[in-house]
Amino acid sequence: MILVIVQTKGGVGKTTLAVNLAVERVVRAARDVLLVDTDEQGTATDFAAIRAERLGSTGFTAVQITGSAVRSQVSALQKKFDDIIIDTGGRDTMALRAALTVADLAVVPFQPRSFDVWTLDKVAGLIGEAKILNPGLRAVAVINCADPQGPDNKAAANALAENTEITFLDAPLGRRKAFPNCNAIGLSVLEALQRDQKACAELMRLADSLSAIPLSRSSKKGAKSP
Ligand SMILES: Nc1ncnc2c1ncn2[C@@H]1O[C@H](COP(=O)(O)OP(=O)(O)OP(=O)(O)O)[C@@H](O)[C@H]1O
Ligand SMILES: [Mg+2]
């Protein structure tokens, strides 16, 4: 599966999701994973470098590709990997648009706050445009930094009810210190010495929910060219 994490708003947890899902696919599903960093900030690339230094190897392949080359290069690499996870920057870029044209599934993280909810319409527009080239593209929104209680999460879910491009996926990640703590040392929350069980359960639920989504294309690795 080619999965792209996309949100034109910054700081909503795209890289956190990308690196945690990449590691999750490796450690829980023994998948051969490519993590593509299309953000010029290079945060996912930095994570991979810190991880390699700490563990000796990342367990997945990490590359940085920017601009419109994302489309051709990811297409060329897709047969070599079981899963490709693409992290994007927090604004509308060529790389983000290119990634949407090759992905099977777009995951749109948002926080249950009005500004984030408003940006979902913009992201839906980008997804609609990408579908002209990539009609099989599916998109789901997931809440990141969910509040433990209160009406915000329900309100955020309702905000998506009328969105025709993006479906709400009920598999939120809560606001938990484990995520920044693990990001900083190149680990997934699944690998922390003192695991935050709630963070791990949320990540696994999200990964399982994403894997269960029916897609128009399956894994390319080993598949013969048409
Ligand atoms: N579920 C969470 N709980 C607590 N902190 C989180 C969570 N998700 C992300 N964060 C923290 O929020 C900050 C922003 O996250 P992250 O860098 O993943 O966002 P981003 O969308 O990739 O940002 P950018 O648009 O700059 O690339 C980081 O400090 C990260 O550790
Ligand atoms: Mg980022």
Coordinates of C-alpha atoms and ligand atoms in Angstrom, one line a residue:
M1 CA 0.0 0.0 0.0
I2 CA 1.2 3.5 -0.7
L3 CA 0.0 5.7 2.1
V4 CA 0.4 9.4 2.3
I5 CA 0.0 11.5 5.4
V6 CA -1.3 14.9 4.3
Q7 CA -2.5 18.1 5.9
T8 CA -1.9 21.6 4.7
K9 CA -1.8 22.8 8.2
G10 CA 1.5 22.5 10.1
G11 CA 2.1 20.7 13.4
V12 CA -0.9 18.4 13.4
G13 CA 1.2 15.2 13.8
K14 CA 1.9 14.1 10.2
T15 CA 5.5 13.1 10.9
T16 CA 4.6 11.5 14.2
L17 CA 2.0 9.4 12.4
A18 CA 4.3 8.6 9.5
V19 CA 7.3 7.4 11.6
N20 CA 5.1 5.5 14.1
L21 CA 3.2 3.7 11.3
A22 CA 6.4 2.9 9.5
V23 CA 7.9 1.2 12.5
E24 CA 4.5 -0.4 13.4
R25 CA 4.4 -2.1 9.9
V26 CA 8.0 -3.4 10.4
V27 CA 7.7 -4.7 14.0
R28 CA 4.1 -6.0 14.0
A29 CA 3.7 -7.1 10.4
A30 CA 7.2 -7.8 9.2
R31 CA 6.6 -5.6 6.2
D32 CA 9.3 -4.2 4.0
V33 CA 8.7 -0.5 4.4
L34 CA 9.9 2.6 2.5
L35 CA 9.5 5.9 4.4
V36 CA 9.5 8.8 2.0
D37 CA 10.1 12.3 3.4
T38 CA 8.8 14.9 1.0
D39 CA 9.0 17.7 3.5
E40 CA 12.0 20.1 3.0
Q41 CA 12.2 20.4 6.8
G42 CA 13.4 16.8 6.7
T43 CA 11.9 15.8 10.1
A44 CA 11.2 12.2 9.2
T45 CA 14.8 12.0 7.7
D46 CA 16.2 13.3 11.0
F47 CA 14.1 10.7 12.9
A48 CA 15.6 8.0 10.7
A49 CA 19.1 9.2 11.3
I50 CA 18.7 9.4 15.1
R51 CA 17.1 5.9 14.9
A52 CA 19.9 4.4 12.9
E53 CA 22.5 5.9 15.3
R54 CA 20.6 4.5 18.2
L55 CA 19.7 1.0 16.9
G56 CA 22.4 0.5 14.3
S57 CA 19.7 0.3 11.6
T58 CA 16.3 1.7 11.1
G59 CA 14.5 -1.5 10.1
F60 CA 13.0 0.4 7.1
T61 CA 14.4 2.3 4.1
A62 CA 14.2 6.1 4.4
V63 CA 14.6 8.5 1.5
Q64 CA 14.0 12.2 1.0
I65 CA 12.4 13.2 -2.3
T66 CA 11.0 16.6 -2.9
G67 CA 9.0 18.4 -5.7
S68 CA 7.2 16.8 -8.5
A69 CA 9.8 14.0 -8.7
V70 CA 7.8 12.3 -5.9
R71 CA 5.4 10.9 -8.5
S72 CA 8.0 9.3 -10.8
Q73 CA 10.3 8.1 -8.1
V74 CA 7.6 6.6 -5.8
S75 CA 6.1 4.9 -8.9
A76 CA 9.5 3.5 -9.7
L77 CA 10.1 2.2 -6.2
Q78 CA 6.7 0.8 -5.5
K79 CA 7.5 -2.8 -6.6
K80 CA 10.4 -3.0 -4.3
F81 CA 8.5 -2.5 -1.1
D82 CA 5.4 -3.9 0.7
D83 CA 4.4 -0.6 2.0
I84 CA 5.4 3.0 1.2
I85 CA 4.6 5.7 3.7
I86 CA 5.0 9.3 2.5
D87 CA 5.3 12.2 4.9
T88 CA 4.4 15.6 3.6
G89 CA 5.0 19.2 4.7
G90 CA 2.4 21.4 6.3
R91 CA 1.5 23.4 3.2
D92 CA 0.3 23.0 -0.3
T93 CA 3.4 21.9 -2.3
M94 CA 4.2 20.2 -5.6
A95 CA 5.5 17.2 -3.6
L96 CA 2.2 16.9 -1.7
R97 CA 0.2 17.1 -4.9
A98 CA 2.5 14.6 -6.6
A99 CA 2.3 12.2 -3.6
L100 CA -1.5 12.3 -3.8
T101 CA -1.4 11.2 -7.5
V102 CA 0.5 7.9 -6.6
A103 CA -1.0 7.0 -3.2
D104 CA -3.6 4.4 -2.5
L105 CA -4.7 6.0 0.7
A106 CA -4.4 9.5 2.1
V107 CA -4.5 9.8 5.9
V108 CA -5.4 13.3 7.1
P109 CA -4.6 14.0 10.7
F110 CA -6.4 16.8 12.4
Q111 CA -6.8 18.0 15.9
P112 CA -10.3 18.6 17.2
R113 CA -10.0 22.4 17.0
S114 CA -11.9 24.7 14.6
F115 CA -8.9 25.9 12.6
D116 CA -7.9 22.3 11.8
V117 CA -11.5 21.3 10.9
W118 CA -11.6 24.3 8.5
T119 CA -8.5 23.1 6.6
L120 CA -10.2 19.7 5.9
D121 CA -12.2 21.4 3.1
K122 CA -8.9 22.6 1.5
V123 CA -7.4 19.1 1.8
A124 CA -10.6 17.6 0.3
G125 CA -10.1 20.0 -2.7
L126 CA -6.6 18.7 -3.2
I127 CA -7.8 15.1 -3.0
G128 CA -10.5 15.8 -5.5
E129 CA -8.0 17.2 -8.0
A130 CA -5.6 14.3 -7.5
K131 CA -8.4 11.9 -8.3
I132 CA -8.4 13.1 -11.9
L133 CA -5.0 11.3 -12.3
N134 CA -5.5 8.8 -9.5
P135 CA -9.2 7.8 -9.4
G136 CA -8.6 4.9 -6.9
L137 CA -7.3 7.3 -4.2
R138 CA -9.2 7.0 -0.9
A139 CA -8.9 9.4 2.0
V140 CA -9.6 9.2 5.7
A141 CA -9.3 11.8 8.5
V142 CA -8.1 10.7 11.9
I143 CA -8.0 12.8 15.0
N144 CA -4.6 13.3 16.6
C145 CA -4.1 14.8 20.0
A146 CA -7.6 13.8 20.9
D147 CA -9.0 15.2 24.2
P148 CA -9.7 12.6 26.8
Q149 CA -13.2 13.8 27.1
G150 CA -15.5 16.6 26.0
P151 CA -17.6 17.3 22.9
D152 CA -14.7 18.3 20.6
N153 CA -14.1 14.8 19.2
K154 CA -17.7 14.3 18.3
A155 CA -17.9 17.8 16.8
A156 CA -14.9 17.1 14.7
A157 CA -16.4 13.9 13.4
N158 CA -19.6 15.7 12.6
A159 CA -17.7 18.3 10.7
L160 CA -16.7 15.5 8.2
A161 CA -20.1 14.1 7.8
E162 CA -20.8 16.2 4.7
N163 CA -17.3 15.9 3.2
T164 CA -17.6 13.7 0.1
E165 CA -13.8 13.2 -0.4
I166 CA -12.7 12.3 3.1
T167 CA -14.2 9.7 5.4
F168 CA -13.9 10.0 9.2
L169 CA -11.9 7.0 10.7
D170 CA -12.7 6.5 14.3
A171 CA -9.2 5.5 15.5
P172 CA -7.9 8.6 17.3
L173 CA -4.5 9.1 18.9
G174 CA -4.7 10.9 22.2
R175 CA -2.5 13.7 23.3
R176 CA 0.2 11.7 25.1
K177 CA 3.8 12.6 26.1
A178 CA 5.0 9.2 24.8
F179 CA 4.7 10.5 21.2
P180 CA 7.1 13.5 21.5
N181 CA 9.3 11.6 23.9
C182 CA 9.8 8.7 21.5
N183 CA 10.0 11.0 18.4
A184 CA 13.0 12.6 20.0
I185 CA 15.0 9.4 20.4
G186 CA 14.1 7.8 17.1
L187 CA 11.7 5.2 18.5
S188 CA 8.1 4.4 17.9
V189 CA 5.9 4.3 21.0
L190 CA 5.8 0.5 20.5
E191 CA 9.5 0.4 21.3
A192 CA 9.8 2.6 24.4
L193 CA 11.5 1.0 27.4
Q194 CA 8.6 2.1 29.5
R195 CA 5.7 1.7 27.1
D196 CA 2.7 3.9 27.3
Q197 CA 0.1 1.2 26.9
K198 CA -2.7 3.6 25.8
A199 CA -0.5 5.2 23.2
C200 CA 0.5 1.7 21.9
A201 CA -3.1 0.5 21.8
E202 CA -4.2 3.6 19.9
L203 CA -1.4 3.3 17.4
M204 CA -2.1 -0.4 16.8
R205 CA -5.8 0.3 16.4
L206 CA -5.1 3.0 13.9
A207 CA -2.7 0.8 11.9
D208 CA -5.2 -2.1 11.9
S209 CA -8.1 0.2 10.9
L210 CA -6.0 1.5 8.0
S211 CA -5.0 -2.0 6.9
A212 CA -8.7 -3.0 6.8
I213 CA -9.7 -0.3 4.4
P214 CA -10.5 -1.8 1.0
L215 CA -8.3 -0.3 -1.7
S216 CA -8.5 -0.5 -5.5
R217 CA -4.9 -1.6 -5.7
S218 CA -3.1 -4.1 -3.5
S219 CA 0.6 -4.3 -2.6
K220 CA 2.8 -4.1 -5.6
K221 CA 5.8 -6.0 -4.3
G222 CA 6.5 -9.0 -6.4
A223 CA 3.5 -8.2 -8.7
K224 CA 4.1 -8.6 -12.4
S225 CA 3.7 -5.5 -14.6
P226 CA 0.5 -5.5 -16.6
Ligands
LIG1 N1 -0.6 12.4 19.8 C1 0.3 13.3 20.2 N2 0.4 13.6 21.6 C2 1.3 14.5 22.0 N3 2.1 15.2 21.2 C3 2.1 15.0 19.9 C4 1.1 14.0 19.3 N4 1.3 14.0 18.0 C5 2.3 14.9 17.7 N5 2.7 15.5 18.8 C6 3.8 16.5 18.9 O1 3.3 17.6 18.2 C7 4.4 18.3 17.5 C8 4.1 18.3 16.1 O2 4.0 17.0 15.6 P1 4.6 16.6 14.1 O3 6.0 17.2 13.9 O4 4.4 15.2 13.9 O5 3.6 17.4 13.2 P2 3.7 17.7 11.6 O6 2.3 17.8 11.2 O7 4.6 16.7 11.0 O8 4.4 19.2 11.6 P3 4.9 19.9 10.3 O9 3.7 20.4 9.6 O10 5.8 21.0 10.8 O11 5.7 18.9 9.5 C9 5.6 17.5 17.8 O12 6.3 18.0 18.9 C10 5.1 16.1 18.2 O13 5.9 15.4 19.0
MG2 MG 6.2 17.0 9.8

